[in-house]
CSV table of C-alpha atoms and ligand atoms in Angstrom, one decimal:
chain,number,residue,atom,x,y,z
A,1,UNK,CA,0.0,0.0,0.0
A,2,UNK,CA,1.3,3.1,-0.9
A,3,UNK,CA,1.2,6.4,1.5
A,4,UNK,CA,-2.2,8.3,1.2
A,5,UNK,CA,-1.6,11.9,-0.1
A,6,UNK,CA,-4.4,12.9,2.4
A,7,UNK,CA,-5.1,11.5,5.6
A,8,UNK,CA,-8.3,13.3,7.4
A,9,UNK,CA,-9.3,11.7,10.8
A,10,UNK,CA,-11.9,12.3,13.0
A,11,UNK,CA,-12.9,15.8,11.6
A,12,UNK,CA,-15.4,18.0,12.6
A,13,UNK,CA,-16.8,21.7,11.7
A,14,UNK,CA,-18.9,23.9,13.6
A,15,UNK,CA,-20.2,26.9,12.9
A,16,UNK,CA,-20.9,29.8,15.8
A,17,UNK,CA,-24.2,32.1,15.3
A,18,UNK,CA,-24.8,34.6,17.2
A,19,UNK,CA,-25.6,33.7,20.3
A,20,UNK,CA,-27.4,31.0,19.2
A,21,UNK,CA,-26.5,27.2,19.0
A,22,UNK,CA,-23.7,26.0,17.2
A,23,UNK,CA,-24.2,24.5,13.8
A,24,UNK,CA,-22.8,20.8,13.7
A,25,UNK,CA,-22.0,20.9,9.9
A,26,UNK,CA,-19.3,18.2,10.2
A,27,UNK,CA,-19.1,15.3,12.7
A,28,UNK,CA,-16.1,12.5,12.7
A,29,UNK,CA,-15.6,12.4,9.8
A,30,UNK,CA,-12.5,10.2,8.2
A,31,UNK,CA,-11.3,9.1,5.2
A,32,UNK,CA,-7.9,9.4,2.7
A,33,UNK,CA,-7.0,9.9,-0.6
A,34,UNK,CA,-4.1,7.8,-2.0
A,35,UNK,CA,-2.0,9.0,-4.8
A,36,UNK,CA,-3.8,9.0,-8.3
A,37,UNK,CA,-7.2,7.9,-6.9
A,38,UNK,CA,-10.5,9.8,-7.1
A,39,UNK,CA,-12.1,10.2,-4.2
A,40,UNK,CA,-15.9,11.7,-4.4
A,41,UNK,CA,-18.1,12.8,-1.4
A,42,UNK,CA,-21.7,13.2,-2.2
A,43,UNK,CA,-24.6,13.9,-0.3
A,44,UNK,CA,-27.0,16.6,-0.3
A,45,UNK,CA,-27.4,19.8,-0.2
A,46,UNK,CA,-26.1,21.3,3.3
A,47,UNK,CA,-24.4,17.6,4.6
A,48,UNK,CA,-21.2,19.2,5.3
A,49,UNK,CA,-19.6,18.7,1.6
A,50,UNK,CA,-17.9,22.1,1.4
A,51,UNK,CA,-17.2,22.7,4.9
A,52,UNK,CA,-14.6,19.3,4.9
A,53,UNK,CA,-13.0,20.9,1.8
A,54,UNK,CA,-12.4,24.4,3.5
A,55,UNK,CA,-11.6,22.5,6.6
A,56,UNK,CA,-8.7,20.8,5.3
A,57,UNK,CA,-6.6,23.8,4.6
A,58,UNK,CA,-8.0,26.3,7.0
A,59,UNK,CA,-10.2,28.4,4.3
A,60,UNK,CA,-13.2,28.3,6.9
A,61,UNK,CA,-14.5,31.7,8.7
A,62,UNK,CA,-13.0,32.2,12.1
A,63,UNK,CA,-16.7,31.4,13.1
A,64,UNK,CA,-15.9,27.7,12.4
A,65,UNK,CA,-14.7,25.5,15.0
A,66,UNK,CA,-12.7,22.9,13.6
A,67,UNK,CA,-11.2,19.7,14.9
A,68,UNK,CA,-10.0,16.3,13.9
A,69,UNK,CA,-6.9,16.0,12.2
A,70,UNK,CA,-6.0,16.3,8.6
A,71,UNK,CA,-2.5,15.2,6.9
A,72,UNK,CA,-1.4,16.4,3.5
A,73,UNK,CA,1.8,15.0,1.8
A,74,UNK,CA,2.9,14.7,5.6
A,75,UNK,CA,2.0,17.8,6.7
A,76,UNK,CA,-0.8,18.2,9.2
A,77,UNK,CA,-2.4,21.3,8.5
A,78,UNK,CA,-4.8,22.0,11.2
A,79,UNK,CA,-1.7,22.6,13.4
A,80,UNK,CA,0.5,24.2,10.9
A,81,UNK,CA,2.4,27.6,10.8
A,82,UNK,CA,0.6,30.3,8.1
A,83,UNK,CA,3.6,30.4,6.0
A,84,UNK,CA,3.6,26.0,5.2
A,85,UNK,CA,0.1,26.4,4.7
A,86,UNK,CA,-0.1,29.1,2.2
A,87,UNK,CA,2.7,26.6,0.2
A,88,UNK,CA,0.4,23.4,0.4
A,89,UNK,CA,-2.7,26.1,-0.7
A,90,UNK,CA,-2.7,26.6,-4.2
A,91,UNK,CA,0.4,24.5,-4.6
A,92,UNK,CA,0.2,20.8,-3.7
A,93,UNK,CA,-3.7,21.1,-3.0
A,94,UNK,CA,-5.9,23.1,-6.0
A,95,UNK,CA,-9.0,24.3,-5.5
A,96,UNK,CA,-12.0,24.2,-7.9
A,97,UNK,CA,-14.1,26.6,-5.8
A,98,UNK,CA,-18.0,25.8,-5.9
A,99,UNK,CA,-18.8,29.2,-7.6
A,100,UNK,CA,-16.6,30.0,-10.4
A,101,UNK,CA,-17.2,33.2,-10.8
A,102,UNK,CA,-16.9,34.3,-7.7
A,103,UNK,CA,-13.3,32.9,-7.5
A,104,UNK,CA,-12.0,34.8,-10.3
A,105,UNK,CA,-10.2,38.4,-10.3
A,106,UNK,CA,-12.8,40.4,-12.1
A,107,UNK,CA,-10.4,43.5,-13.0
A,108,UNK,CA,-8.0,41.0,-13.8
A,109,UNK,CA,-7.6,39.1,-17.1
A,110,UNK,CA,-7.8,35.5,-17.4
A,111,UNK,CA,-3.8,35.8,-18.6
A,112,UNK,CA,-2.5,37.6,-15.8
A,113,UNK,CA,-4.4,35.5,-13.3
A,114,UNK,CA,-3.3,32.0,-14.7
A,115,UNK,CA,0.4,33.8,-14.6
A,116,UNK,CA,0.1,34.8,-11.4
A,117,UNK,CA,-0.5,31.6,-10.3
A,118,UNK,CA,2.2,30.0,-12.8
A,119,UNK,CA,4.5,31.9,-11.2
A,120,UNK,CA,3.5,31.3,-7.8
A,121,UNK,CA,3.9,27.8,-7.6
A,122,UNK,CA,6.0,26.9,-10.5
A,123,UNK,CA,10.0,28.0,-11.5
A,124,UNK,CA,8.2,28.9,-14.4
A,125,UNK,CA,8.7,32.9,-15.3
A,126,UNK,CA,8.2,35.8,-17.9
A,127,UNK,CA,7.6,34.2,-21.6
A,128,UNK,CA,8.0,31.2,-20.7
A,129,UNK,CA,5.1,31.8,-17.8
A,130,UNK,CA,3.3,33.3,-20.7
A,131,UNK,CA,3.4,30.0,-22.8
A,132,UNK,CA,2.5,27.7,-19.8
A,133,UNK,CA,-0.5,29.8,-19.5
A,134,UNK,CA,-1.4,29.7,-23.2
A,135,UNK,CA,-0.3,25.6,-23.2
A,136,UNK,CA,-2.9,25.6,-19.9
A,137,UNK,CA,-6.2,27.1,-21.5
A,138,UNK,CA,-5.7,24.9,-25.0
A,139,UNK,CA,-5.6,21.7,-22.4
A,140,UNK,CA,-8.7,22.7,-21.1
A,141,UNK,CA,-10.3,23.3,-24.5
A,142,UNK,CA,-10.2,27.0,-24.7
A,143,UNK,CA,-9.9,27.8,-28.3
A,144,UNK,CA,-8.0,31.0,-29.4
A,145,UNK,CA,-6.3,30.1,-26.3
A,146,UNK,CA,-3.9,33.1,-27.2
A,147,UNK,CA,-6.2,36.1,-27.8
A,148,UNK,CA,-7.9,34.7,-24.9
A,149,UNK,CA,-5.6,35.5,-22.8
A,150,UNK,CA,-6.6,39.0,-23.0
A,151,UNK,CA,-10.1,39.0,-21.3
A,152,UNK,CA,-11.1,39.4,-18.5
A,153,UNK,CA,-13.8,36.7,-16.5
A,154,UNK,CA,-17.3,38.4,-17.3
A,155,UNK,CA,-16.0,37.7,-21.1
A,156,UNK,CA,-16.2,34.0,-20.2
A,157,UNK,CA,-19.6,31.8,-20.3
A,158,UNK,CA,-20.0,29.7,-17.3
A,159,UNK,CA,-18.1,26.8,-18.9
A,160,UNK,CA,-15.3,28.7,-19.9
A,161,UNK,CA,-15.2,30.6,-16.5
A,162,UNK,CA,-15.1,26.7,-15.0
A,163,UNK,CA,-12.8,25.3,-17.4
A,164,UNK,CA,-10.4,28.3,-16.6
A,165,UNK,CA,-11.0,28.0,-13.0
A,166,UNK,CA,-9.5,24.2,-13.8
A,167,UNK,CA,-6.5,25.3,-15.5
A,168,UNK,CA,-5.4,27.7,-13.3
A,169,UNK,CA,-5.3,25.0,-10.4
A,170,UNK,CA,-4.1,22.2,-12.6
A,171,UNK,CA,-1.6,24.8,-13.6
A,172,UNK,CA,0.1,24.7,-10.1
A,173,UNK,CA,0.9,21.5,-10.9
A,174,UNK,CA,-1.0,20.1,-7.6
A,175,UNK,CA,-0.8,16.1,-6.4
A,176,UNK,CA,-4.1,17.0,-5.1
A,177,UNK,CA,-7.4,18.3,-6.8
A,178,UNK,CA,-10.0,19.3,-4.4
A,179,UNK,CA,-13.0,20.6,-7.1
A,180,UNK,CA,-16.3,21.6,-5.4
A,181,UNK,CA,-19.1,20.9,-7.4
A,182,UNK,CA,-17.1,21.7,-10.4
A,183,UNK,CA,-20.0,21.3,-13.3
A,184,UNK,CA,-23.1,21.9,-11.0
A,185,UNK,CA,-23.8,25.2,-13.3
A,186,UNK,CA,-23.5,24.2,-16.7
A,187,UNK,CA,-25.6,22.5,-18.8
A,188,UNK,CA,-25.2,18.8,-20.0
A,189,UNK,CA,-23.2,18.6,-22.7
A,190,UNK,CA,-21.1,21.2,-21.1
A,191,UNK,CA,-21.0,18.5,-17.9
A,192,UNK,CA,-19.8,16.4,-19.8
A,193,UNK,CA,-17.4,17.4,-21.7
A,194,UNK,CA,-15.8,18.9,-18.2
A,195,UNK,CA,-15.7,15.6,-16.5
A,196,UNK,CA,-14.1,14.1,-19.4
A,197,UNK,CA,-11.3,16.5,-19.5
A,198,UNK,CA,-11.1,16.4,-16.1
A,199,UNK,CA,-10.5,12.1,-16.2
A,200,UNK,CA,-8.3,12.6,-19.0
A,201,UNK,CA,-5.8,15.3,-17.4
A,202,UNK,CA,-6.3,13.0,-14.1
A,203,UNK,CA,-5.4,10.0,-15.1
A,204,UNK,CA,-2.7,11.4,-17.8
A,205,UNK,CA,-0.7,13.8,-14.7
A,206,UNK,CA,-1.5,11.3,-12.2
A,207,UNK,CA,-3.5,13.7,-10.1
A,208,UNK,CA,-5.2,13.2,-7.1
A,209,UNK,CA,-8.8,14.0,-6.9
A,210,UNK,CA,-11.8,15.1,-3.7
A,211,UNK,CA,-15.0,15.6,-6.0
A,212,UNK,CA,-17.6,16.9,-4.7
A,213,UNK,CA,-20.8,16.7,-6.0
A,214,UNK,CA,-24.4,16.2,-5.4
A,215,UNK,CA,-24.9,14.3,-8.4
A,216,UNK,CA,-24.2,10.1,-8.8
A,217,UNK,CA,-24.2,10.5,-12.4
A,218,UNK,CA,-20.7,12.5,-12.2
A,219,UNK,CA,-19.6,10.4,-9.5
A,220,UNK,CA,-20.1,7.0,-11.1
A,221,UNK,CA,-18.5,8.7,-14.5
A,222,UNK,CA,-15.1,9.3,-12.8
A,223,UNK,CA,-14.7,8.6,-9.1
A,224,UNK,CA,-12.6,5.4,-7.8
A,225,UNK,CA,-14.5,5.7,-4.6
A,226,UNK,CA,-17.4,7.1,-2.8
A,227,UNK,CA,-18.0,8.5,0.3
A,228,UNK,CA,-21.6,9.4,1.2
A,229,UNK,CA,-22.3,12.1,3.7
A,230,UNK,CA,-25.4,12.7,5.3
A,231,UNK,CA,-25.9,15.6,8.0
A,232,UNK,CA,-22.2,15.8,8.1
A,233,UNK,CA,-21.5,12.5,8.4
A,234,UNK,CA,-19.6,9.8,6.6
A,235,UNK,CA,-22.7,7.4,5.9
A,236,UNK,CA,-20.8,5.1,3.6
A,237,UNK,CA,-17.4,4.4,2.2
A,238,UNK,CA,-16.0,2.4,-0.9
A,239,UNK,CA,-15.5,1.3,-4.2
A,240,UNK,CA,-17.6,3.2,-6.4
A,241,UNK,CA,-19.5,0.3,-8.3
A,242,UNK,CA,-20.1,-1.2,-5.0
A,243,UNK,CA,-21.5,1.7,-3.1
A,244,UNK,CA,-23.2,2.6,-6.3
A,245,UNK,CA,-24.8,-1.2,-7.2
A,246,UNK,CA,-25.4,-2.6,-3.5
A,247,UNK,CA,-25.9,0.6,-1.3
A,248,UNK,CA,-25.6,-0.5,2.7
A,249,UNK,CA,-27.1,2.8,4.0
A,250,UNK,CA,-30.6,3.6,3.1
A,251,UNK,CA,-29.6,7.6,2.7
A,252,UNK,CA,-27.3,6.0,0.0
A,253,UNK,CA,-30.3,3.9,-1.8
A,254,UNK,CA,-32.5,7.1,-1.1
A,255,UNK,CA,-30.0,9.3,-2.8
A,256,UNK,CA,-30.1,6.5,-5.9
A,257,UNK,CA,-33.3,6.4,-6.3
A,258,UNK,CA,-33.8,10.2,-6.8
A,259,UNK,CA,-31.3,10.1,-9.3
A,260,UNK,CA,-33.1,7.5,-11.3
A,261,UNK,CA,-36.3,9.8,-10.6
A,262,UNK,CA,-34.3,12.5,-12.5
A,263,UNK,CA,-33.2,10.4,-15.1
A,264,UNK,CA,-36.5,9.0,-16.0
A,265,UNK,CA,-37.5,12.6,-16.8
A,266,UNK,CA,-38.7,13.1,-20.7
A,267,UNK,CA,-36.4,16.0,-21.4
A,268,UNK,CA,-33.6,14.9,-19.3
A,269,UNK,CA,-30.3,13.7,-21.3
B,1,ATP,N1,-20.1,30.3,7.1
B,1,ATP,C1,-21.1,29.6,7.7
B,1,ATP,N2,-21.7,30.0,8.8
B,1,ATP,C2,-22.7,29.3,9.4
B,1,ATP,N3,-23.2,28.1,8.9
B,1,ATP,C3,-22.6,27.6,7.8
B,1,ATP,C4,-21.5,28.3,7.1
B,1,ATP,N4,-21.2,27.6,6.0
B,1,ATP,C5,-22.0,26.5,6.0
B,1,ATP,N5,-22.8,26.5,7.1
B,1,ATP,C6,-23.8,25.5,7.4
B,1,ATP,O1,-23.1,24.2,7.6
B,1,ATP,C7,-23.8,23.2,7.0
B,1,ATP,C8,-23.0,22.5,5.9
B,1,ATP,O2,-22.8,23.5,4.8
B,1,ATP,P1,-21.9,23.1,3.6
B,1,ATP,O3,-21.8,24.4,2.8
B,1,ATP,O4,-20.7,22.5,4.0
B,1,ATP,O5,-22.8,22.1,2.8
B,1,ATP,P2,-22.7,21.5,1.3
B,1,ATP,O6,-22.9,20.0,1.4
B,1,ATP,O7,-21.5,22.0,0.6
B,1,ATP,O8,-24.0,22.1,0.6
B,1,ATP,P3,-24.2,22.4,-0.9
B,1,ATP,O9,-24.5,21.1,-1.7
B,1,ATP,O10,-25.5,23.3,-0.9
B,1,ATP,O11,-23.1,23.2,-1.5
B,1,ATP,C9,-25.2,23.8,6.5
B,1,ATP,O12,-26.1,23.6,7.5
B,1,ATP,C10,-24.8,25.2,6.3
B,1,ATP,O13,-25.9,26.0,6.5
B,2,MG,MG1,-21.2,23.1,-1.0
Protein backbone atom coordinates (compact mmCIF):
# COMPACT_ATOMS: atom_id res chain seq x y z
CA UNK A 1 0.00 0.00 0.00
CA UNK A 2 1.30 3.15 -0.92
CA UNK A 3 1.18 6.38 1.52
CA UNK A 4 -2.23 8.33 1.17
CA UNK A 5 -1.58 11.88 -0.14
CA UNK A 6 -4.43 12.89 2.41
CA UNK A 7 -5.12 11.53 5.60
CA UNK A 8 -8.33 13.32 7.38
CA UNK A 9 -9.29 11.69 10.79
CA UNK A 10 -11.88 12.29 13.04
CA UNK A 11 -12.88 15.83 11.59
CA UNK A 12 -15.37 18.01 12.58
CA UNK A 13 -16.84 21.69 11.71
CA UNK A 14 -18.87 23.91 13.60
CA UNK A 15 -20.22 26.93 12.90
CA UNK A 16 -20.92 29.83 15.77
CA UNK A 17 -24.21 32.07 15.29
CA UNK A 18 -24.84 34.64 17.20
CA UNK A 19 -25.62 33.72 20.30
CA UNK A 20 -27.39 31.04 19.20
CA UNK A 21 -26.50 27.21 18.98
CA UNK A 22 -23.74 25.96 17.21
CA UNK A 23 -24.24 24.53 13.82
CA UNK A 24 -22.82 20.84 13.71
CA UNK A 25 -21.99 20.86 9.86
CA UNK A 26 -19.33 18.22 10.16
CA UNK A 27 -19.12 15.34 12.70
CA UNK A 28 -16.13 12.47 12.73
CA UNK A 29 -15.65 12.40 9.77
CA UNK A 30 -12.45 10.20 8.25
CA UNK A 31 -11.28 9.13 5.25
CA UNK A 32 -7.87 9.41 2.73
CA UNK A 33 -7.04 9.89 -0.63
CA UNK A 34 -4.11 7.77 -2.02
CA UNK A 35 -1.97 8.99 -4.77
CA UNK A 36 -3.81 8.97 -8.29
CA UNK A 37 -7.25 7.93 -6.92
CA UNK A 38 -10.46 9.82 -7.14
CA UNK A 39 -12.09 10.21 -4.20
CA UNK A 40 -15.94 11.72 -4.40
CA UNK A 41 -18.11 12.83 -1.43
CA UNK A 42 -21.67 13.17 -2.20
CA UNK A 43 -24.55 13.91 -0.27
CA UNK A 44 -26.98 16.63 -0.28
CA UNK A 45 -27.37 19.83 -0.21
CA UNK A 46 -26.13 21.26 3.30
CA UNK A 47 -24.41 17.64 4.62
CA UNK A 48 -21.18 19.24 5.27
CA UNK A 49 -19.58 18.65 1.64
CA UNK A 50 -17.93 22.08 1.39
CA UNK A 51 -17.18 22.70 4.94
CA UNK A 52 -14.64 19.32 4.87
CA UNK A 53 -13.01 20.86 1.83
CA UNK A 54 -12.36 24.41 3.54
CA UNK A 55 -11.61 22.50 6.58
CA UNK A 56 -8.68 20.75 5.30
CA UNK A 57 -6.62 23.80 4.57
CA UNK A 58 -7.97 26.28 6.98
CA UNK A 59 -10.17 28.36 4.33
CA UNK A 60 -13.25 28.32 6.88
CA UNK A 61 -14.52 31.68 8.67
CA UNK A 62 -13.04 32.19 12.09
CA UNK A 63 -16.74 31.42 13.06
CA UNK A 64 -15.88 27.66 12.42
CA UNK A 65 -14.68 25.52 14.97
CA UNK A 66 -12.66 22.91 13.61
CA UNK A 67 -11.18 19.65 14.87
CA UNK A 68 -10.02 16.34 13.85
CA UNK A 69 -6.86 15.99 12.18
CA UNK A 70 -5.98 16.32 8.57
CA UNK A 71 -2.47 15.23 6.90
CA UNK A 72 -1.40 16.35 3.49
CA UNK A 73 1.83 14.99 1.81
CA UNK A 74 2.89 14.68 5.58
CA UNK A 75 2.03 17.81 6.73
CA UNK A 76 -0.84 18.22 9.16
CA UNK A 77 -2.44 21.27 8.50
CA UNK A 78 -4.84 22.02 11.21
CA UNK A 79 -1.70 22.65 13.36
CA UNK A 80 0.47 24.25 10.89
CA UNK A 81 2.37 27.65 10.78
CA UNK A 82 0.63 30.26 8.08
CA UNK A 83 3.61 30.38 6.00
CA UNK A 84 3.61 25.99 5.19
CA UNK A 85 0.08 26.36 4.72
CA UNK A 86 -0.10 29.06 2.16
CA UNK A 87 2.69 26.65 0.24
CA UNK A 88 0.41 23.41 0.41
CA UNK A 89 -2.67 26.10 -0.66
CA UNK A 90 -2.74 26.60 -4.18
CA UNK A 91 0.43 24.50 -4.61
CA UNK A 92 0.24 20.80 -3.70
CA UNK A 93 -3.70 21.05 -3.02
CA UNK A 94 -5.90 23.05 -5.99
CA UNK A 95 -8.95 24.33 -5.47
CA UNK A 96 -11.96 24.23 -7.94
CA UNK A 97 -14.12 26.60 -5.75
CA UNK A 98 -18.00 25.85 -5.94
CA UNK A 99 -18.75 29.21 -7.58
CA UNK A 100 -16.60 30.01 -10.40
CA UNK A 101 -17.22 33.24 -10.81
CA UNK A 102 -16.89 34.35 -7.67
CA UNK A 103 -13.29 32.86 -7.49
CA UNK A 104 -11.97 34.80 -10.29
CA UNK A 105 -10.22 38.38 -10.31
CA UNK A 106 -12.83 40.44 -12.06
CA UNK A 107 -10.41 43.48 -12.97
CA UNK A 108 -8.01 41.02 -13.79
CA UNK A 109 -7.55 39.12 -17.11
CA UNK A 110 -7.77 35.49 -17.37
CA UNK A 111 -3.80 35.75 -18.65
CA UNK A 112 -2.53 37.62 -15.79
CA UNK A 113 -4.42 35.45 -13.31
CA UNK A 114 -3.25 32.03 -14.67
CA UNK A 115 0.41 33.79 -14.56
CA UNK A 116 0.06 34.82 -11.42
CA UNK A 117 -0.47 31.58 -10.31
CA UNK A 118 2.16 29.97 -12.79
CA UNK A 119 4.46 31.87 -11.15
CA UNK A 120 3.54 31.35 -7.84
CA UNK A 121 3.87 27.81 -7.62
CA UNK A 122 5.97 26.92 -10.52
CA UNK A 123 9.95 28.01 -11.52
CA UNK A 124 8.22 28.92 -14.41
CA UNK A 125 8.65 32.91 -15.29
CA UNK A 126 8.23 35.76 -17.91
CA UNK A 127 7.61 34.18 -21.57
CA UNK A 128 8.00 31.21 -20.67
CA UNK A 129 5.08 31.79 -17.82
CA UNK A 130 3.28 33.32 -20.68
CA UNK A 131 3.41 30.03 -22.78
CA UNK A 132 2.54 27.70 -19.76
CA UNK A 133 -0.54 29.85 -19.53
CA UNK A 134 -1.42 29.65 -23.24
CA UNK A 135 -0.29 25.60 -23.20
CA UNK A 136 -2.93 25.56 -19.94
CA UNK A 137 -6.20 27.12 -21.52
CA UNK A 138 -5.74 24.86 -25.00
CA UNK A 139 -5.58 21.72 -22.36
CA UNK A 140 -8.67 22.69 -21.11
CA UNK A 141 -10.29 23.33 -24.46
CA UNK A 142 -10.18 26.99 -24.66
CA UNK A 143 -9.91 27.84 -28.31
CA UNK A 144 -8.04 31.00 -29.40
CA UNK A 145 -6.28 30.12 -26.26
CA UNK A 146 -3.95 33.10 -27.24
CA UNK A 147 -6.19 36.06 -27.77
CA UNK A 148 -7.94 34.68 -24.94
CA UNK A 149 -5.60 35.49 -22.77
CA UNK A 150 -6.58 39.02 -22.96
CA UNK A 151 -10.14 38.98 -21.27
CA UNK A 152 -11.07 39.39 -18.48
CA UNK A 153 -13.78 36.71 -16.48
CA UNK A 154 -17.26 38.43 -17.29
CA UNK A 155 -15.98 37.71 -21.15
CA UNK A 156 -16.22 34.04 -20.15
CA UNK A 157 -19.57 31.80 -20.30
CA UNK A 158 -20.03 29.73 -17.28
CA UNK A 159 -18.12 26.83 -18.92
CA UNK A 160 -15.26 28.68 -19.89
CA UNK A 161 -15.16 30.56 -16.46
CA UNK A 162 -15.10 26.69 -15.03
CA UNK A 163 -12.85 25.25 -17.38
CA UNK A 164 -10.42 28.35 -16.62
CA UNK A 165 -10.99 27.96 -13.00
CA UNK A 166 -9.49 24.21 -13.85
CA UNK A 167 -6.54 25.25 -15.45
CA UNK A 168 -5.36 27.69 -13.32
CA UNK A 169 -5.30 24.98 -10.42
CA UNK A 170 -4.14 22.19 -12.58
CA UNK A 171 -1.59 24.83 -13.55
CA UNK A 172 0.14 24.73 -10.06
CA UNK A 173 0.88 21.53 -10.87
CA UNK A 174 -0.99 20.15 -7.64
CA UNK A 175 -0.81 16.07 -6.36
CA UNK A 176 -4.13 17.01 -5.09
CA UNK A 177 -7.37 18.33 -6.85
CA UNK A 178 -9.96 19.31 -4.42
CA UNK A 179 -13.03 20.57 -7.14
CA UNK A 180 -16.30 21.58 -5.38
CA UNK A 181 -19.06 20.89 -7.41
CA UNK A 182 -17.06 21.66 -10.37
CA UNK A 183 -19.96 21.28 -13.26
CA UNK A 184 -23.14 21.88 -11.04
CA UNK A 185 -23.75 25.15 -13.27
CA UNK A 186 -23.49 24.22 -16.66
CA UNK A 187 -25.55 22.50 -18.80
CA UNK A 188 -25.15 18.83 -19.99
CA UNK A 189 -23.20 18.63 -22.69
CA UNK A 190 -21.11 21.16 -21.05
CA UNK A 191 -20.99 18.51 -17.88
CA UNK A 192 -19.76 16.41 -19.81
CA UNK A 193 -17.39 17.41 -21.67
CA UNK A 194 -15.77 18.93 -18.22
CA UNK A 195 -15.72 15.58 -16.47
CA UNK A 196 -14.09 14.13 -19.37
CA UNK A 197 -11.29 16.51 -19.55
CA UNK A 198 -11.10 16.40 -16.08
CA UNK A 199 -10.54 12.08 -16.20
CA UNK A 200 -8.29 12.58 -19.00
CA UNK A 201 -5.77 15.31 -17.37
CA UNK A 202 -6.26 12.99 -14.07
CA UNK A 203 -5.41 10.02 -15.13
CA UNK A 204 -2.71 11.42 -17.84
CA UNK A 205 -0.65 13.76 -14.71
CA UNK A 206 -1.51 11.32 -12.20
CA UNK A 207 -3.52 13.71 -10.06
CA UNK A 208 -5.21 13.21 -7.09
CA UNK A 209 -8.82 14.02 -6.93
CA UNK A 210 -11.78 15.08 -3.74
CA UNK A 211 -14.97 15.64 -6.03
CA UNK A 212 -17.60 16.90 -4.65
CA UNK A 213 -20.78 16.68 -6.05
CA UNK A 214 -24.45 16.20 -5.42
CA UNK A 215 -24.94 14.29 -8.41
CA UNK A 216 -24.25 10.06 -8.81
CA UNK A 217 -24.20 10.47 -12.37
CA UNK A 218 -20.73 12.50 -12.22
CA UNK A 219 -19.62 10.44 -9.52
CA UNK A 220 -20.08 6.96 -11.11
CA UNK A 221 -18.53 8.73 -14.52
CA UNK A 222 -15.07 9.31 -12.78
CA UNK A 223 -14.70 8.58 -9.09
CA UNK A 224 -12.58 5.43 -7.85
CA UNK A 225 -14.50 5.67 -4.61
CA UNK A 226 -17.36 7.08 -2.83
CA UNK A 227 -17.99 8.49 0.32
CA UNK A 228 -21.62 9.40 1.23
CA UNK A 229 -22.31 12.14 3.67
CA UNK A 230 -25.38 12.67 5.31
CA UNK A 231 -25.93 15.58 7.97
CA UNK A 232 -22.24 15.78 8.08
CA UNK A 233 -21.48 12.50 8.45
CA UNK A 234 -19.56 9.76 6.63
CA UNK A 235 -22.71 7.42 5.92
CA UNK A 236 -20.80 5.14 3.58
CA UNK A 237 -17.37 4.40 2.19
CA UNK A 238 -15.97 2.35 -0.88
CA UNK A 239 -15.49 1.32 -4.25
CA UNK A 240 -17.62 3.22 -6.43
CA UNK A 241 -19.53 0.34 -8.32
CA UNK A 242 -20.07 -1.19 -5.03
CA UNK A 243 -21.46 1.73 -3.13
CA UNK A 244 -23.24 2.61 -6.30
CA UNK A 245 -24.75 -1.15 -7.24
CA UNK A 246 -25.43 -2.57 -3.51
CA UNK A 247 -25.89 0.65 -1.32
CA UNK A 248 -25.60 -0.49 2.67
CA UNK A 249 -27.10 2.76 4.00
CA UNK A 250 -30.55 3.56 3.13
CA UNK A 251 -29.64 7.57 2.73
CA UNK A 252 -27.26 6.00 -0.04
CA UNK A 253 -30.32 3.90 -1.85
CA UNK A 254 -32.49 7.06 -1.07
CA UNK A 255 -30.01 9.35 -2.77
CA UNK A 256 -30.05 6.49 -5.92
CA UNK A 257 -33.27 6.37 -6.30
CA UNK A 258 -33.83 10.21 -6.79
CA UNK A 259 -31.32 10.07 -9.33
CA UNK A 260 -33.05 7.54 -11.27
CA UNK A 261 -36.29 9.75 -10.63
CA UNK A 262 -34.27 12.49 -12.46
CA UNK A 263 -33.15 10.44 -15.14
CA UNK A 264 -36.55 9.03 -15.96
CA UNK A 265 -37.51 12.63 -16.79
CA UNK A 266 -38.67 13.10 -20.68
CA UNK A 267 -36.37 16.03 -21.36
CA UNK A 268 -33.62 14.95 -19.31
CA UNK A 269 -30.31 13.65 -21.26
N1 LIG B 1 -20.12 30.26 7.11
C1 LIG B 1 -21.11 29.56 7.66
N2 LIG B 1 -21.73 29.98 8.80
C2 LIG B 1 -22.71 29.28 9.38
N3 LIG B 1 -23.17 28.10 8.92
C3 LIG B 1 -22.60 27.62 7.80
C4 LIG B 1 -21.55 28.30 7.12
N4 LIG B 1 -21.17 27.57 6.04
C5 LIG B 1 -21.96 26.49 6.04
N5 LIG B 1 -22.81 26.49 7.10
C6 LIG B 1 -23.80 25.45 7.45
O1 LIG B 1 -23.11 24.23 7.57
C7 LIG B 1 -23.85 23.17 6.98
C8 LIG B 1 -23.02 22.52 5.87
O2 LIG B 1 -22.83 23.45 4.81
P1 LIG B 1 -21.91 23.15 3.55
O3 LIG B 1 -21.84 24.40 2.75
O4 LIG B 1 -20.66 22.54 4.01
O5 LIG B 1 -22.80 22.06 2.80
P2 LIG B 1 -22.70 21.47 1.31
O6 LIG B 1 -22.87 20.00 1.44
O7 LIG B 1 -21.48 21.98 0.64
O8 LIG B 1 -24.00 22.09 0.60
P3 LIG B 1 -24.25 22.44 -0.94
O9 LIG B 1 -24.46 21.13 -1.66
O10 LIG B 1 -25.50 23.28 -0.94
O11 LIG B 1 -23.07 23.20 -1.46
C9 LIG B 1 -25.15 23.79 6.51
O12 LIG B 1 -26.10 23.61 7.51
C10 LIG B 1 -24.81 25.25 6.34
O13 LIG B 1 -25.95 26.04 6.51
MG1 LIG C 1 -21.16 23.11 -1.04
Amino acid sequence: MSTPLLTVENLSVSYQGRGEEAVRAVEGVSFTVEPGEVLALVGESGCGKTSVALALTRLLPSSAAVSGRVTIDGLNTLEAAADSLRAIRGGTIGYVFQDPAASLNPVLTIGEQLVEAITLHTEARGASAGHLAVEWLQRVGIVSAEERLHAYPHEFSGGMQQRVCLAMALAAQPALLVADEPTTALDVTVQVQILRLLRDLQRSLRLSVLLISHDLTVVERIAHRVGVLSAGRLVELGPTDQVLRQPQHPYTAQLLQYRNMISLRPNHQ
